[in-house]
Short mmCIF file of C-alpha atoms in Angstrom, two decimals:
data_model
loop_
_atom_site.label_atom_id
_atom_site.label_comp_id
_atom_site.label_asym_id
_atom_site.label_seq_id
_atom_site.Cartn_x
_atom_site.Cartn_y
_atom_site.Cartn_z
CA UNK A 1 -13.92 -44.56 6.38
CA UNK A 2 -10.24 -43.79 6.99
CA UNK A 3 -9.93 -42.90 3.32
CA UNK A 4 -12.83 -40.45 3.64
CA UNK A 5 -11.31 -38.93 6.74
CA UNK A 6 -7.99 -38.42 4.93
CA UNK A 7 -9.77 -36.86 1.98
CA UNK A 8 -11.70 -34.62 4.34
CA UNK A 9 -8.50 -33.65 6.13
CA UNK A 10 -6.77 -32.97 2.81
CA UNK A 11 -9.70 -30.84 1.64
CA UNK A 12 -9.66 -28.98 4.91
CA UNK A 13 -5.94 -28.19 4.48
CA UNK A 14 -6.56 -27.07 0.89
CA UNK A 15 -9.46 -24.95 2.04
CA UNK A 16 -7.40 -23.32 4.80
CA UNK A 17 -4.60 -22.67 2.32
CA UNK A 18 -7.08 -21.07 -0.10
CA UNK A 19 -8.58 -18.94 2.70
CA UNK A 20 -5.09 -17.77 3.72
CA UNK A 21 -4.26 -17.08 0.07
CA UNK A 22 -7.40 -14.94 -0.30
CA UNK A 23 -6.68 -13.09 2.95
CA UNK A 24 -3.11 -12.44 1.81
CA UNK A 25 -4.39 -11.20 -1.55
CA UNK A 26 -6.90 -8.88 0.18
CA UNK A 27 -4.11 -7.47 2.37
CA UNK A 28 -1.93 -7.07 -0.70
CA UNK A 29 -4.72 -5.12 -2.43
CA UNK A 30 -5.10 -2.84 0.56
CA UNK A 31 -1.33 -2.29 0.73
CA UNK A 32 -1.25 -1.56 -3.01
CA UNK A 33 -4.02 0.99 -2.45
CA UNK A 34 -1.88 2.75 0.16
CA UNK A 35 1.15 2.71 -2.15
CA UNK A 36 -0.94 4.03 -5.05
CA UNK A 37 -2.26 6.88 -2.90
CA UNK A 38 1.36 7.79 -2.07
CA UNK A 39 2.30 7.43 -5.73
CA UNK A 40 -0.47 9.77 -6.86
CA UNK A 41 0.49 12.33 -4.20
CA UNK A 42 4.16 12.12 -5.17
CA UNK A 43 3.34 12.34 -8.88
CA UNK A 44 1.41 15.55 -8.26
CA UNK A 45 4.30 16.89 -6.20
CA UNK A 46 6.69 16.00 -9.04
CA UNK A 47 4.47 17.86 -11.49
CA UNK A 48 4.49 20.94 -9.23
CA UNK A 49 8.26 20.81 -8.68
CA UNK A 50 8.85 20.41 -12.42
CA UNK A 51 6.80 23.55 -13.07
CA UNK A 52 8.75 25.35 -10.33
CA UNK A 53 12.00 24.21 -11.95
CA UNK A 54 10.92 25.71 -15.28
CA UNK A 55 10.32 29.07 -13.59
CA UNK A 56 13.54 28.90 -11.58
CA UNK A 57 15.49 27.96 -14.72
CA UNK A 58 14.05 30.90 -16.65
CA UNK A 59 14.96 33.25 -13.78
CA UNK A 60 18.48 31.80 -13.56
CA UNK A 61 19.03 32.27 -17.28
CA UNK A 62 17.71 35.84 -17.19
CA UNK A 63 19.91 36.71 -14.20
CA UNK A 64 22.97 35.20 -15.87
CA UNK A 65 22.30 37.21 -19.04
CA UNK A 66 21.83 40.37 -16.96
CA UNK A 67 25.07 39.71 -15.12
CA UNK A 68 26.92 39.13 -18.40
CA UNK A 69 25.65 42.40 -19.84
CA UNK A 70 26.55 44.35 -16.70
CA UNK A 71 30.01 42.81 -16.58
CA UNK A 72 30.62 43.65 -20.26
CA UNK A 73 29.40 47.21 -19.79
CA UNK A 74 31.59 47.54 -16.71
CA UNK A 75 34.69 46.35 -18.60
CA UNK A 76 33.93 48.67 -21.50
CA UNK A 77 33.59 51.52 -19.03
CA UNK A 78 37.02 50.85 -17.55
CA UNK A 79 38.71 52.48 -20.54
CA UNK A 80 36.69 55.63 -19.91
CA UNK A 81 37.58 55.57 -16.21
CA UNK A 82 41.29 55.21 -16.97
CA UNK A 83 41.10 57.91 -19.65
CA UNK A 84 39.82 60.39 -17.06
CA UNK A 85 43.22 60.19 -15.35
CA UNK A 86 45.36 60.55 -18.52
CA UNK A 87 47.60 63.60 -18.81
CA UNK A 88 49.56 64.64 -21.89
CA UNK A 89 53.12 63.56 -21.58
CA UNK A 90 52.26 60.93 -18.94
CA UNK A 91 52.31 57.27 -20.09
CA UNK A 92 49.01 55.44 -20.58
CA UNK A 93 48.65 52.56 -18.05
CA UNK A 94 47.44 50.29 -20.86
CA UNK A 95 49.66 51.00 -23.87
CA UNK A 96 52.42 53.17 -22.41
CA UNK A 97 52.03 55.99 -24.93
CA UNK A 98 52.60 59.53 -23.70
CA UNK A 99 50.37 60.89 -26.49
CA UNK A 100 46.60 60.59 -26.04
CA UNK A 101 44.94 61.81 -29.25
CA UNK A 102 41.44 60.39 -28.60
CA UNK A 103 40.84 59.21 -25.02
CA UNK A 104 37.85 56.94 -24.36
CA UNK A 105 34.75 58.47 -22.85
CA UNK A 106 32.95 56.99 -19.87
CA UNK A 107 29.66 55.59 -21.26
CA UNK A 108 26.38 56.75 -19.75
CA UNK A 109 24.94 54.28 -17.25
CA UNK A 110 28.21 52.45 -16.77
CA UNK A 111 27.62 50.00 -13.90
CA UNK A 112 29.70 50.06 -10.76
CA UNK A 113 31.74 47.14 -9.46
CA UNK A 114 29.14 46.75 -6.68
CA UNK A 115 26.32 46.43 -9.23
CA UNK A 116 28.27 43.80 -11.15
CA UNK A 117 29.07 41.89 -7.95
CA UNK A 118 25.43 42.04 -6.84
CA UNK A 119 24.25 40.74 -10.22
CA UNK A 120 26.79 37.92 -10.05
CA UNK A 121 25.60 36.91 -6.56
CA UNK A 122 21.98 36.97 -7.69
CA UNK A 123 22.83 34.79 -10.67
CA UNK A 124 24.81 32.36 -8.50
CA UNK A 125 21.93 32.09 -5.99
CA UNK A 126 19.45 31.39 -8.79
CA UNK A 127 21.64 28.63 -10.24
CA UNK A 128 22.13 27.12 -6.80
CA UNK A 129 18.36 27.12 -6.25
CA UNK A 130 17.94 25.48 -9.65
CA UNK A 131 20.40 22.74 -8.65
CA UNK A 132 18.56 22.15 -5.38
CA UNK A 133 15.22 21.86 -7.21
CA UNK A 134 16.79 19.39 -9.67
CA UNK A 135 17.98 17.30 -6.71
CA UNK A 136 14.48 17.33 -5.19
CA UNK A 137 13.04 16.19 -8.51
CA UNK A 138 15.63 13.42 -8.83
CA UNK A 139 14.83 12.14 -5.32
CA UNK A 140 11.10 12.27 -5.99
CA UNK A 141 11.51 10.47 -9.32
CA UNK A 142 13.56 7.74 -7.60
CA UNK A 143 10.84 7.40 -4.96
CA UNK A 144 8.17 7.06 -7.67
CA UNK A 145 10.28 4.41 -9.41
CA UNK A 146 10.60 2.46 -6.15
CA UNK A 147 6.84 2.60 -5.58
CA UNK A 148 6.17 1.49 -9.15
CA UNK A 149 8.57 -1.45 -8.70
CA UNK A 150 6.94 -2.38 -5.40
CA UNK A 151 3.53 -2.37 -7.02
CA UNK A 152 4.76 -4.39 -10.02
CA UNK A 153 6.34 -6.96 -7.68
CA UNK A 154 2.88 -7.42 -6.11
CA UNK A 155 1.15 -7.62 -9.51
CA UNK A 156 -0.25 -4.10 -9.52
CA UNK A 157 0.51 -0.83 -11.24
CA UNK A 158 -0.04 2.85 -10.45
CA UNK A 159 -2.75 2.83 -13.10
CA UNK A 160 -4.92 0.53 -10.96
CA UNK A 161 -7.70 2.63 -9.51
CA UNK A 162 -8.13 2.66 -5.78
CA UNK A 163 -11.78 1.63 -6.10
CA UNK A 164 -10.74 -1.32 -8.27
CA UNK A 165 -8.31 -2.45 -5.57
CA UNK A 166 -10.93 -2.00 -2.85
CA UNK A 167 -13.37 -4.12 -4.89
CA UNK A 168 -10.75 -6.82 -5.44
CA UNK A 169 -9.87 -6.85 -1.73
CA UNK A 170 -13.51 -6.96 -0.65
CA UNK A 171 -14.17 -9.80 -3.13
CA UNK A 172 -11.26 -11.80 -1.76
CA UNK A 173 -12.45 -11.22 1.80
CA UNK A 174 -15.99 -12.32 0.89
CA UNK A 175 -14.71 -15.49 -0.75
CA UNK A 176 -12.55 -16.31 2.27
CA UNK A 177 -15.55 -15.75 4.57
CA UNK A 178 -17.67 -18.12 2.43
CA UNK A 179 -15.27 -20.94 3.12
#
């Protein structure tokens, strides 16, 4: 009789342990579902930010090219600006010659210093925005990696469907209730 009581007590402890294990598993499934929902949301956000980065990068490149062209045109125009002030017999500020047989002409559409400065500021702003977007993407990617690790540590992955996790949790809860 004592032997039966010990066996019964041992089975009861095993049963309680199994019930607790199933309840823990059900809670783990529910938690994984929450993490997966966050993962999916963050993955979509990463996709959106990556598309935004592509646009921002294209704009930054275009603005840098525009700035480079304006700056080059401005520098080329400087010879024409200086040539406007040349007088025969007076030394050239560049080469020192007092003879000016063929002075440079100011090109049509030569940009002003203000236009060059404005283009440079626009380019700098675009590259700064690009850097900020890259930082956002890096932070989001790190967050996704942490969530993936958390799920893996619990035996799940982002590929688990939420309905699959709900079914697994409900099954574990049913089994624990049966005991």
